[in-house]
C-alpha positions as a LaTeX table, in Angstrom:
\begin{tabular}{lrrr}
\hline
Residue & $x$ (\AA) & $y$ (\AA) & $z$ (\AA) \\
\hline
Unk1 & $-1.67$ & 17.33 & $-48.71$ \\
Unk2 & 0.81 & 16.36 & $-51.40$ \\
Unk3 & $-0.23$ & 13.23 & $-53.38$ \\
Unk4 & 2.21 & 10.87 & $-55.04$ \\
Unk5 & 1.56 & 8.29 & $-57.81$ \\
Unk6 & 4.38 & 5.78 & $-57.55$ \\
Unk7 & 4.88 & 2.66 & $-59.65$ \\
Unk8 & 7.26 & $-0.24$ & $-58.97$ \\
Unk9 & 7.87 & $-3.15$ & $-61.35$ \\
Unk10 & 9.73 & $-6.37$ & $-60.62$ \\
Unk11 & 10.34 & $-9.32$ & $-62.85$ \\
Unk12 & 11.21 & $-12.78$ & $-61.43$ \\
Unk13 & 12.12 & $-16.09$ & $-63.00$ \\
Unk14 & 9.59 & $-17.78$ & $-60.78$ \\
Unk15 & 6.09 & $-19.25$ & $-60.80$ \\
Unk16 & 3.32 & $-16.70$ & $-60.09$ \\
Unk17 & 2.03 & $-18.77$ & $-57.12$ \\
Unk18 & 5.37 & $-18.48$ & $-55.29$ \\
Unk19 & 5.41 & $-14.76$ & $-55.66$ \\
Unk20 & 1.76 & $-14.39$ & $-54.84$ \\
Unk21 & 2.09 & $-16.47$ & $-51.69$ \\
Unk22 & 5.01 & $-14.40$ & $-50.41$ \\
Unk23 & 3.29 & $-11.07$ & $-51.12$ \\
Unk24 & 0.01 & $-12.23$ & $-49.60$ \\
Unk25 & 1.71 & $-13.43$ & $-46.42$ \\
Unk26 & 2.48 & $-9.91$ & $-45.41$ \\
Unk27 & 3.19 & $-10.95$ & $-41.80$ \\
Unk28 & 6.39 & $-12.60$ & $-43.10$ \\
Unk29 & 7.61 & $-9.51$ & $-44.98$ \\
Unk30 & 10.05 & $-8.44$ & $-42.16$ \\
Unk31 & 11.87 & $-11.70$ & $-42.76$ \\
Unk32 & 12.92 & $-10.68$ & $-46.33$ \\
Unk33 & 12.09 & $-6.97$ & $-46.77$ \\
Unk34 & 14.86 & $-4.94$ & $-45.24$ \\
Unk35 & 12.75 & $-1.86$ & $-44.50$ \\
Unk36 & 9.60 & $-3.52$ & $-43.12$ \\
Unk37 & 9.99 & $-3.35$ & $-39.28$ \\
Unk38 & 6.68 & $-4.89$ & $-38.39$ \\
Unk39 & 3.37 & $-6.16$ & $-39.72$ \\
Unk40 & 0.59 & $-6.69$ & $-37.15$ \\
Unk41 & $-2.64$ & $-8.30$ & $-38.13$ \\
Unk42 & $-5.61$ & $-6.42$ & $-36.59$ \\
Unk43 & $-8.41$ & $-8.24$ & $-38.39$ \\
Unk44 & $-8.20$ & $-11.38$ & $-40.54$ \\
Unk45 & $-10.82$ & $-10.51$ & $-43.16$ \\
Unk46 & $-13.15$ & $-13.00$ & $-44.88$ \\
Unk47 & $-12.19$ & $-16.37$ & $-46.42$ \\
Unk48 & $-10.63$ & $-14.71$ & $-49.42$ \\
Unk49 & $-8.77$ & $-12.12$ & $-47.34$ \\
Unk50 & $-11.01$ & $-9.16$ & $-48.21$ \\
Unk51 & $-11.30$ & $-6.90$ & $-45.16$ \\
Unk52 & $-7.99$ & $-8.02$ & $-43.59$ \\
Unk53 & $-6.56$ & $-5.16$ & $-41.66$ \\
Unk54 & $-2.84$ & $-4.86$ & $-40.85$ \\
Unk55 & $-0.62$ & $-2.23$ & $-39.28$ \\
Unk56 & 2.67 & $-1.77$ & $-41.14$ \\
Unk57 & 5.78 & $-0.03$ & $-39.68$ \\
Unk58 & 8.39 & 0.85 & $-42.20$ \\
Unk59 & 11.87 & 2.42 & $-42.03$ \\
Unk60 & 13.59 & 3.86 & $-45.00$ \\
Unk61 & 16.87 & 5.09 & $-46.44$ \\
Unk62 & 15.94 & 8.55 & $-45.05$ \\
Unk63 & 15.89 & 9.06 & $-41.30$ \\
Unk64 & 12.21 & 8.42 & $-40.54$ \\
Unk65 & 9.70 & 5.71 & $-39.96$ \\
Unk66 & 6.09 & 5.49 & $-41.05$ \\
Unk67 & 3.20 & 3.51 & $-39.62$ \\
Unk68 & $-0.11$ & 3.03 & $-41.30$ \\
Unk69 & $-2.91$ & 0.49 & $-41.56$ \\
Unk70 & $-3.88$ & $-1.28$ & $-44.76$ \\
Unk71 & $-7.26$ & $-2.79$ & $-45.33$ \\
Unk72 & $-7.62$ & $-5.32$ & $-48.22$ \\
Unk73 & $-10.34$ & $-4.38$ & $-50.61$ \\
Unk74 & $-9.74$ & $-6.77$ & $-53.53$ \\
Unk75 & $-8.17$ & $-10.21$ & $-53.46$ \\
Unk76 & $-8.02$ & $-12.06$ & $-56.74$ \\
Unk77 & $-5.57$ & $-14.93$ & $-56.30$ \\
Unk78 & $-2.91$ & $-14.94$ & $-57.89$ \\
Unk79 & $-3.31$ & $-11.75$ & $-59.95$ \\
Unk80 & $-4.47$ & $-8.74$ & $-57.90$ \\
Unk81 & $-4.37$ & $-7.49$ & $-54.39$ \\
Unk82 & $-5.77$ & $-4.02$ & $-53.57$ \\
Unk83 & $-5.70$ & $-2.24$ & $-50.19$ \\
Unk84 & $-6.57$ & 1.13 & $-48.70$ \\
Unk85 & $-4.12$ & 2.84 & $-46.38$ \\
Unk86 & $-4.88$ & 5.08 & $-43.43$ \\
Unk87 & $-2.56$ & 6.60 & $-40.82$ \\
Unk88 & 0.74 & 8.43 & $-41.45$ \\
Unk89 & 0.18 & 7.54 & $-45.14$ \\
Unk90 & $-3.28$ & 7.51 & $-46.77$ \\
Unk91 & $-4.21$ & 6.21 & $-50.13$ \\
Unk92 & $-4.56$ & 3.04 & $-52.14$ \\
Unk93 & $-2.15$ & 0.39 & $-53.26$ \\
Unk94 & $-2.49$ & $-2.39$ & $-55.91$ \\
Unk95 & $-0.31$ & $-5.42$ & $-56.49$ \\
Unk96 & $-0.76$ & $-6.84$ & $-59.98$ \\
Unk97 & 0.86 & $-10.10$ & $-61.01$ \\
Unk98 & 1.02 & $-11.93$ & $-64.30$ \\
Unk99 & 3.04 & $-14.79$ & $-65.68$ \\
Unk100 & 4.43 & $-15.40$ & $-69.13$ \\
Unk101 & 6.14 & $-18.73$ & $-69.49$ \\
Unk102 & 8.67 & $-18.84$ & $-66.59$ \\
Unk103 & 8.59 & $-15.13$ & $-65.85$ \\
Unk104 & 6.31 & $-13.46$ & $-63.30$ \\
Unk105 & 5.89 & $-9.72$ & $-63.56$ \\
Unk106 & 4.79 & $-7.72$ & $-60.53$ \\
Unk107 & 3.62 & $-4.19$ & $-60.58$ \\
Unk108 & 2.79 & $-2.10$ & $-57.47$ \\
Unk109 & 0.83 & 1.08 & $-57.98$ \\
Unk110 & 0.82 & 3.33 & $-54.91$ \\
Unk111 & $-1.50$ & 6.44 & $-54.89$ \\
Unk112 & $-0.52$ & 7.96 & $-51.58$ \\
Unk113 & $-0.30$ & 11.08 & $-49.48$ \\
Unk114 & 1.55 & 11.74 & $-46.28$ \\
Unk115 & $-0.38$ & 12.95 & $-43.27$ \\
Unk116 & 2.52 & 14.11 & $-41.17$ \\
Unk117 & 2.55 & 17.94 & $-41.08$ \\
Unk118 & 6.28 & 18.20 & $-41.51$ \\
Unk119 & 6.29 & 15.94 & $-44.66$ \\
Unk120 & 3.52 & 18.06 & $-46.23$ \\
Unk121 & 5.21 & 21.33 & $-45.31$ \\
Unk122 & 8.45 & 20.11 & $-46.93$ \\
Unk123 & 6.93 & 18.18 & $-49.82$ \\
Unk124 & 7.45 & 20.93 & $-52.40$ \\
Unk125 & 11.15 & 20.85 & $-51.72$ \\
Unk126 & 11.64 & 17.17 & $-50.67$ \\
Unk127 & 9.32 & 15.41 & $-53.21$ \\
Unk128 & 12.30 & 14.18 & $-55.25$ \\
Unk129 & 13.89 & 12.76 & $-52.08$ \\
Unk130 & 10.61 & 11.07 & $-51.05$ \\
Unk131 & 10.31 & 9.47 & $-54.58$ \\
Unk132 & 13.94 & 8.35 & $-54.43$ \\
Unk133 & 13.39 & 6.92 & $-50.96$ \\
Unk134 & 10.29 & 4.97 & $-52.11$ \\
Unk135 & 12.29 & 3.53 & $-55.02$ \\
Unk136 & 15.07 & 2.42 & $-52.69$ \\
Unk137 & 12.66 & 0.75 & $-50.32$ \\
Unk138 & 10.87 & $-1.01$ & $-53.14$ \\
Unk139 & 14.04 & $-2.11$ & $-54.81$ \\
Unk140 & 15.15 & $-3.65$ & $-51.54$ \\
Unk141 & 11.82 & $-5.49$ & $-51.49$ \\
Unk142 & 12.48 & $-7.02$ & $-54.97$ \\
Unk143 & 15.99 & $-8.10$ & $-54.00$ \\
Unk144 & 14.75 & $-9.49$ & $-50.65$ \\
Unk145 & 11.89 & $-11.44$ & $-52.15$ \\
Unk146 & 14.13 & $-13.02$ & $-54.78$ \\
Unk147 & 16.60 & $-14.12$ & $-52.03$ \\
Unk148 & 13.82 & $-15.36$ & $-49.81$ \\
Unk149 & 12.42 & $-17.52$ & $-52.57$ \\
Unk150 & 15.77 & $-18.52$ & $-54.07$ \\
Unk151 & 14.70 & $-17.16$ & $-57.43$ \\
Unk152 & 16.25 & $-14.86$ & $-59.94$ \\
Unk153 & 15.30 & $-11.24$ & $-60.03$ \\
Unk154 & 15.38 & $-10.13$ & $-63.69$ \\
Unk155 & 14.20 & $-6.51$ & $-63.34$ \\
Unk156 & 13.79 & $-4.22$ & $-60.41$ \\
Unk157 & 12.49 & $-0.69$ & $-61.11$ \\
\hline
\end{tabular}
């Protein structure tokens, strides 16, 4: 299985609580994130959200869709949200947020591997395309979140 370590960084001119609330409310992502087709809550988790289980279905710039489940493992409002993925992607993701004056910085670390046989068979050749695709999906998320909240996106990489 081919593993990928992917990092996305966004900067918004917005309060950290607004960004946190939008990211934490994953069920609303399809409203503002172009490539999120659906988010289905399977389990709510505890009072802080740890143990919440959701099924995500994503489209992409490339002609395929992926579905996988994410289980929240760490919820530290409004700074950190970690989850473990299982399904057509497996791995761990971490949202990290911090605020300096009026700027909120968001970082997403995604340590992931595909479980689809065709993706693994072609990964040695298509790895650059998979990375590019991830970048496009995440950039759309940054733009979509800024529009949804009516805030300024300062950086999207």
